[in-house]
mmCIF file of C-alpha atoms in Angstrom:
data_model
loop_
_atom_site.group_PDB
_atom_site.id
_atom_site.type_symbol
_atom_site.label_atom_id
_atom_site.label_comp_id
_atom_site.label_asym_id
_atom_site.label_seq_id
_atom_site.Cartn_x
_atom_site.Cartn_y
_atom_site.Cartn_z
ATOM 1 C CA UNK A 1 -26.765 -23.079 2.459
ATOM 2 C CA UNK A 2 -25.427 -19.549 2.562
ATOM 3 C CA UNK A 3 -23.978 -18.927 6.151
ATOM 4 C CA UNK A 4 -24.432 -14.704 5.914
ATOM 5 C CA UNK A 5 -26.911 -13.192 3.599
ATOM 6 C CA UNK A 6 -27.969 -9.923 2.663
ATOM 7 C CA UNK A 7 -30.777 -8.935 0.697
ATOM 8 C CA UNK A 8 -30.960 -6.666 -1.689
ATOM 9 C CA UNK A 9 -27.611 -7.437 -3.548
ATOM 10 C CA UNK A 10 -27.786 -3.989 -5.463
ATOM 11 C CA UNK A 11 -29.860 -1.095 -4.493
ATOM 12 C CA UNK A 12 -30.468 1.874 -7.022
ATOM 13 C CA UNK A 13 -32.131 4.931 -5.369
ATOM 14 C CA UNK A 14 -32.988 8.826 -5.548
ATOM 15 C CA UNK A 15 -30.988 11.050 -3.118
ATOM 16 C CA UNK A 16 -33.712 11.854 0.197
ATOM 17 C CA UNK A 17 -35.478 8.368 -0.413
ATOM 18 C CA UNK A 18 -35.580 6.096 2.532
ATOM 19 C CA UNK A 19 -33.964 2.497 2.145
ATOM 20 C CA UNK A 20 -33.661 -0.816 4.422
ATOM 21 C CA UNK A 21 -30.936 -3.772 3.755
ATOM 22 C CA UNK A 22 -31.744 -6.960 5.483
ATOM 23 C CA UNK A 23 -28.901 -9.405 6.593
ATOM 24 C CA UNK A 24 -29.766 -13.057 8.328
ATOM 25 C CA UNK A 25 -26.934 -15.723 9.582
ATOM 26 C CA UNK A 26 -27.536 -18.961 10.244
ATOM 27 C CA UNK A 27 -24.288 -19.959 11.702
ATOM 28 C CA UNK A 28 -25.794 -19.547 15.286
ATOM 29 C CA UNK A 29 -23.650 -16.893 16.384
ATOM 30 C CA UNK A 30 -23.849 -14.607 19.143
ATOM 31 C CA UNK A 31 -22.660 -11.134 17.279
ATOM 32 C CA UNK A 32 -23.909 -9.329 14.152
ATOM 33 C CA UNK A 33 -21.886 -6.441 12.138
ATOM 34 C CA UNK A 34 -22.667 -3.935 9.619
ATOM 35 C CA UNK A 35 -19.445 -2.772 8.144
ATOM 36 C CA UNK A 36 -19.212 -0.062 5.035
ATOM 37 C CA UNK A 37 -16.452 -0.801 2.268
ATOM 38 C CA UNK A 38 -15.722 3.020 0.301
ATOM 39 C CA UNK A 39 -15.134 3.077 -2.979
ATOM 40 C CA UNK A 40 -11.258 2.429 -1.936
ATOM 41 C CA UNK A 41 -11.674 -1.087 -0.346
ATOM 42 C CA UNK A 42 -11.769 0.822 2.846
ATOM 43 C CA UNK A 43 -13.863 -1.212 5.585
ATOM 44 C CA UNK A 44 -15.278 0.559 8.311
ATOM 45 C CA UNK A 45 -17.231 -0.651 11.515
ATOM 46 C CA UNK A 46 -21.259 0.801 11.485
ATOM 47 C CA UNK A 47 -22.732 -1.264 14.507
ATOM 48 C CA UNK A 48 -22.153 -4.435 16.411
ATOM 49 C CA UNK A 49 -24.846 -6.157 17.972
ATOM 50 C CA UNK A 50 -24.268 -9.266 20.577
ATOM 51 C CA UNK A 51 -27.256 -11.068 20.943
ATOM 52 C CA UNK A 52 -29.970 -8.672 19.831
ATOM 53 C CA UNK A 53 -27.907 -5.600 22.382
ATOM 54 C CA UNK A 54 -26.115 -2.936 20.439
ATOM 55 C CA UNK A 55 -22.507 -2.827 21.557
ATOM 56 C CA UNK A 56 -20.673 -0.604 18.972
ATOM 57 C CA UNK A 57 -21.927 2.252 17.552
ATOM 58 C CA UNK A 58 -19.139 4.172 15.614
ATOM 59 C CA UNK A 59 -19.445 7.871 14.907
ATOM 60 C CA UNK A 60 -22.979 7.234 12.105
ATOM 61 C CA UNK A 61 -25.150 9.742 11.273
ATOM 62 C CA UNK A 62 -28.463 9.059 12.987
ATOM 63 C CA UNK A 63 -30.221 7.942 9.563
ATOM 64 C CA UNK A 64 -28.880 5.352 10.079
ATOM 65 C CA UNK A 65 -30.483 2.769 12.459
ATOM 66 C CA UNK A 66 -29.813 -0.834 12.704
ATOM 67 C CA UNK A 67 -32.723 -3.218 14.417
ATOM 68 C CA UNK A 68 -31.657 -6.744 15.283
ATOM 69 C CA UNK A 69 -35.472 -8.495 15.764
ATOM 70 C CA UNK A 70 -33.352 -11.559 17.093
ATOM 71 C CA UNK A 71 -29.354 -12.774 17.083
ATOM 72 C CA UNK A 72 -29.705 -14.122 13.734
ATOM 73 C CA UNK A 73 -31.004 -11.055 12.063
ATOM 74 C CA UNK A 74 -29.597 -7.334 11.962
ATOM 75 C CA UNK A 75 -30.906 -4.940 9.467
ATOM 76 C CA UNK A 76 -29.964 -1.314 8.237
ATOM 77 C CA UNK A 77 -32.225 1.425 7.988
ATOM 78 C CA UNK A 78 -30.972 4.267 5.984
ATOM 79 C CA UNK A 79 -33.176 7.479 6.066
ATOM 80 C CA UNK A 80 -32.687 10.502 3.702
ATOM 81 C CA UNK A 81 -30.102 9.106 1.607
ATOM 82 C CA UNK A 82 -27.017 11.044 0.571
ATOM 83 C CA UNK A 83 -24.902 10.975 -2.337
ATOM 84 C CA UNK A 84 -22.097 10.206 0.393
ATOM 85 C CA UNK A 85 -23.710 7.268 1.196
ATOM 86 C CA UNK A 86 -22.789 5.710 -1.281
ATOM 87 C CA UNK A 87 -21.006 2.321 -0.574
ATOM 88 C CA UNK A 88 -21.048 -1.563 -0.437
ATOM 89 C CA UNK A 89 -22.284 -2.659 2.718
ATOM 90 C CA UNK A 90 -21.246 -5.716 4.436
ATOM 91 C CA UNK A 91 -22.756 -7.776 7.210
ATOM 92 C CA UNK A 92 -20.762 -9.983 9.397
ATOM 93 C CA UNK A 93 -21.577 -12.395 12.041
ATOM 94 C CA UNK A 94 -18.524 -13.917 14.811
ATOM 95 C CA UNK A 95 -19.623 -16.824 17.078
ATOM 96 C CA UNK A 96 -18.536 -14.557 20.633
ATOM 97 C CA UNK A 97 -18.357 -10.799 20.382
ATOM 98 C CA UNK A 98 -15.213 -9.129 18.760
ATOM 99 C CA UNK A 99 -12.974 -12.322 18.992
ATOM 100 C CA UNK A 100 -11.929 -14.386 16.361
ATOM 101 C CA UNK A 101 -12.807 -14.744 12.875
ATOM 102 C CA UNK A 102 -15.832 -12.975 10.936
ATOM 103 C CA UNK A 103 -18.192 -14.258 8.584
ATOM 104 C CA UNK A 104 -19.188 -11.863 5.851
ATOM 105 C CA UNK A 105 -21.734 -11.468 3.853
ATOM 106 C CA UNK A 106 -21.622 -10.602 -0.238
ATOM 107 C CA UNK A 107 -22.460 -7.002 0.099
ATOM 108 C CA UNK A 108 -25.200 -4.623 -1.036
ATOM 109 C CA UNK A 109 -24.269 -2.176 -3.210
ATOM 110 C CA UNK A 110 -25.967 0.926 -2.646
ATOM 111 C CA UNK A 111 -25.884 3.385 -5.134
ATOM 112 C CA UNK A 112 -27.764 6.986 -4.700
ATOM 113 C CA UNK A 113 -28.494 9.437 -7.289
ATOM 114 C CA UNK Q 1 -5.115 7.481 11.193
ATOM 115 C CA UNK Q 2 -5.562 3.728 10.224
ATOM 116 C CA UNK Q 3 -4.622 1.004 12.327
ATOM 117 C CA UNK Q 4 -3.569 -1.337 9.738
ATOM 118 C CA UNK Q 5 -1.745 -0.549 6.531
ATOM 119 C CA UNK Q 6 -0.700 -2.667 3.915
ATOM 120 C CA UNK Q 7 1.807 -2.762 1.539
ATOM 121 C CA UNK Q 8 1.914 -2.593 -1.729
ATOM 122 C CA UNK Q 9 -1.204 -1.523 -2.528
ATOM 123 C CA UNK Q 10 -0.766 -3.248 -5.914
ATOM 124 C CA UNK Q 11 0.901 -6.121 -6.887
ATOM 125 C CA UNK Q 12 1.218 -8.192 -9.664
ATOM 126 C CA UNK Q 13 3.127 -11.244 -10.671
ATOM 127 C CA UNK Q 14 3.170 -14.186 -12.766
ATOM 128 C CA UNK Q 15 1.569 -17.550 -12.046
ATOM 129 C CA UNK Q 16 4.082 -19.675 -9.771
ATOM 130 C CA UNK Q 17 5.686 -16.854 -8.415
ATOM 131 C CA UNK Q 18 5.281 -15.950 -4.835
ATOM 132 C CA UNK Q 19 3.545 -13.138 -3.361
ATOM 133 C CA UNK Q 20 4.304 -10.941 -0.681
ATOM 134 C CA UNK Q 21 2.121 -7.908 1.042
ATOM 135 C CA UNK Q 22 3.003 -6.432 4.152
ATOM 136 C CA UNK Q 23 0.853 -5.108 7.237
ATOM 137 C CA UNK Q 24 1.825 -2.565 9.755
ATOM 138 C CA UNK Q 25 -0.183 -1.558 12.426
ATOM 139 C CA UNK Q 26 0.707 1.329 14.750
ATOM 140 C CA UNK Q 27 -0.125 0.109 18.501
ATOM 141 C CA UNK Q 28 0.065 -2.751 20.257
ATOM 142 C CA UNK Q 29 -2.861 -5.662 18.982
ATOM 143 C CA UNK Q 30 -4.321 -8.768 20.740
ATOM 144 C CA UNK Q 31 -4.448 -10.754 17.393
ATOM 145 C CA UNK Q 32 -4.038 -10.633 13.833
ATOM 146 C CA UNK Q 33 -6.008 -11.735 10.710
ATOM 147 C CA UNK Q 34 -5.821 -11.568 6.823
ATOM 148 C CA UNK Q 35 -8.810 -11.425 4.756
ATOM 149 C CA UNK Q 36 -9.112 -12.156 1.332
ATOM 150 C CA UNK Q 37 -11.766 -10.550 -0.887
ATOM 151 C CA UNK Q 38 -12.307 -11.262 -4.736
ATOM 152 C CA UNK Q 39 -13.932 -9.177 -6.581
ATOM 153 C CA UNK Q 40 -17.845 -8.318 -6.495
ATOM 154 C CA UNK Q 41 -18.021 -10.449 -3.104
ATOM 155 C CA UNK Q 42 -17.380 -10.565 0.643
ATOM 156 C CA UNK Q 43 -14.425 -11.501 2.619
ATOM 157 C CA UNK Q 44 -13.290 -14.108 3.838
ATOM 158 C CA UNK Q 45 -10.809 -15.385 6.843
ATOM 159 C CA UNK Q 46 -7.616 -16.575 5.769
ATOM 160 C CA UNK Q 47 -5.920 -17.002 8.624
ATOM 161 C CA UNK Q 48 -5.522 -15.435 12.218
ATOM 162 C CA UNK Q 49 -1.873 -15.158 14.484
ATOM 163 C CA UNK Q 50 -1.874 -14.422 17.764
ATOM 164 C CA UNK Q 51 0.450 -11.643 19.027
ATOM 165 C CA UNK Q 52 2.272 -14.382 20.865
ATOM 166 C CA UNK Q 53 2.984 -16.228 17.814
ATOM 167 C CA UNK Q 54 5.387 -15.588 15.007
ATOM 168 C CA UNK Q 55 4.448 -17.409 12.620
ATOM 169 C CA UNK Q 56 1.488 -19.627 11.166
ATOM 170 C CA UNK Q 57 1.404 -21.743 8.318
ATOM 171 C CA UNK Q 58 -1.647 -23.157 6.507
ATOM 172 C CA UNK Q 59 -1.545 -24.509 2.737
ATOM 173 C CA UNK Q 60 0.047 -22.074 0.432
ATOM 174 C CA UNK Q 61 -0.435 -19.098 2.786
ATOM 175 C CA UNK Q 62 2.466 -18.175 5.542
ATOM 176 C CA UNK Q 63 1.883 -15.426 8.336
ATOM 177 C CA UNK Q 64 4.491 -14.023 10.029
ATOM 178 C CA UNK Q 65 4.085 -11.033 13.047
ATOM 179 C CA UNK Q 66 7.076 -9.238 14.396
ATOM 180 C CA UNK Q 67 5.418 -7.465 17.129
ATOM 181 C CA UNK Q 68 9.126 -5.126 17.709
ATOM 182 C CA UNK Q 69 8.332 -3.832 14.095
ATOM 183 C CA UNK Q 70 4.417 -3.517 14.580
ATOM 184 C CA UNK Q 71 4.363 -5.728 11.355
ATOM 185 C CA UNK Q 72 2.991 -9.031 9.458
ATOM 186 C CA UNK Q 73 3.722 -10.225 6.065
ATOM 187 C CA UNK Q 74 1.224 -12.871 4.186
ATOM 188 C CA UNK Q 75 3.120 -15.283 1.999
ATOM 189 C CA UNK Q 76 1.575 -16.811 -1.076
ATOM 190 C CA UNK Q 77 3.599 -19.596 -2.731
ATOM 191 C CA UNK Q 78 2.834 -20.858 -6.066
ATOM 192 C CA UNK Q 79 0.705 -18.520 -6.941
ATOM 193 C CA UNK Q 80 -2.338 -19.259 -9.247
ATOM 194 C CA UNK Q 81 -4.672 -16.773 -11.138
ATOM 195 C CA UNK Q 82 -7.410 -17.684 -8.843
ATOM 196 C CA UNK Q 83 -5.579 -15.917 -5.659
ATOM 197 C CA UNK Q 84 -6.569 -13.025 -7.619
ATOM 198 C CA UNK Q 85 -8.322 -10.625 -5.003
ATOM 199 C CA UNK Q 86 -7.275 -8.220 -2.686
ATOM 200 C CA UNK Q 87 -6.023 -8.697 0.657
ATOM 201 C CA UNK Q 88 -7.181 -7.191 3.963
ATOM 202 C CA UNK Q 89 -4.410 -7.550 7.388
ATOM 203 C CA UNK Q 90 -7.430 -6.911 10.399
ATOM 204 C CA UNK Q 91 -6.061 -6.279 14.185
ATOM 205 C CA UNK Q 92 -7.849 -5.798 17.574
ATOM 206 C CA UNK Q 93 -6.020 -4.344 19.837
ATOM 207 C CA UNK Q 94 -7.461 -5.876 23.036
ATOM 208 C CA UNK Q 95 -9.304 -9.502 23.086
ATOM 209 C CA UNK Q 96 -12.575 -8.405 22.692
ATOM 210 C CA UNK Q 97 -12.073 -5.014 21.312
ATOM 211 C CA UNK Q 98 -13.424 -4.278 17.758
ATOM 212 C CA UNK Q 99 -11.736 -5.042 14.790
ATOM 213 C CA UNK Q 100 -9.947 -2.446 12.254
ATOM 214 C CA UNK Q 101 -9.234 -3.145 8.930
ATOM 215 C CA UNK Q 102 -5.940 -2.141 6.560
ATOM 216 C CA UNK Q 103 -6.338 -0.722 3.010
ATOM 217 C CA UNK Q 104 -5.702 -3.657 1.444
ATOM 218 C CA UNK Q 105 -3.651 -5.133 -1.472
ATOM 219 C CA UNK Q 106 -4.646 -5.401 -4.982
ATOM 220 C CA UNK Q 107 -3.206 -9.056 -5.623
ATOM 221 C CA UNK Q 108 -3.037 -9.755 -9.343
ATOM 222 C CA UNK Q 109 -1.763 -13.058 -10.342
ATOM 223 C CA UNK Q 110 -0.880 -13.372 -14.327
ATOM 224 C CA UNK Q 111 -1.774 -16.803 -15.889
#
């Protein structure tokens, strides 16, 4: 059983369309991530959310808005996508919040045009 | 600027051979991990040291932190072709505090 996955894998889209990624764990852990990997490897931290409560928010344009329904799910809702945003996202899950090892996800690829 | 940075970027060496990348970090940390990430998929956790540690074994992989230099190094011995990935050092600086990723290293291992 896959411990973090995210649906869609790839994601092909017009520039100003609006897209959602979906990411479910089922590892039982407290804290979700959405993380977004550049087209240099470089990982950056979106959200966090410990048990359904957002608890980071980095510096994200407002199209984007996570929604954790419950601790096992956290989704991304991108709105009026931008070449820029361009990326592989990853979702993460850790059993406490910020300690300790992460679980990732495979990515989604999101790719606007 | 970044919090972690690793060095080389690249790297490649023949199967056997041991490989060495290097993480510095540029204020004080609570822990720190290496990630490994092959290509196409997510990462995963190698190995985690504590900043009161100085070194960490497990298999092929050795971690050491010399928190006077602000620095780790990941050893792989032995390499094989499948340790082909790239390499991620990760530090928080407080326990609980998030965690910030390094560039990485491009690990290629030669069969």
């Amino acid at each position: 059983d896959t411990a973090v996955s995210q649906t869609p894998k790839y994601l092909v889209t017009q520039m100003g369309n609006d897209k959602s990624i979906k990411c479910e764990q089922n590892l039982g852990h407290d804290t979700m991530y959405w993380y977004k990997q550049d087209s240099k490897k470089f990982l950056k931290i979106m959200f966090s959310y410990n048990n359904k409560e957002l608890i980071i928010n980095e510096t994200v344009p407002n199209r984007f808005s996570p929604k954790s329904p419950d601790k096992a799910h956290l989704n991304l809702h991108i709105n009026s996508l931008e070449l820029g945003d361009s990326a592989v996202y990853f979702c993460a899950s850790s059993p406490i919040a910020n300690t300790g090892e992460l679980f990732f996800g495979e990515g989604s690829r999101l790719t606007v045009l | 600027s970044q919090q972690g940075e690793e060095d080389p970027q690249a790297l490649s060496i023949q199967e056997g051979e041991n490989a060495t990348m290097n993480c510095s970090y540029k204020t004080s940390i609570n822990n720190l991990q290496w990630y490994r990430q092959n290509s196409g998929r997510g990462l995963v956790h190698l190995i985690l040291i504590r900043s009161n540690e100085r070194e960490k074994h497990s298999g092929r992989l050795r971690v050491t932190l010399d928190t006077s230099k602000k620095s780790s190094s990941l050893l792989i011995t032995a390499s094989r072709a499948a340790d082909t990935a790239s390499y991620f050092c990760a530090t928080d600086k407080t326990s609980g505090s998030r965690l910030t990723f390094g560039e990485g290293t491009q690990l290629t291992v030669n069969p």
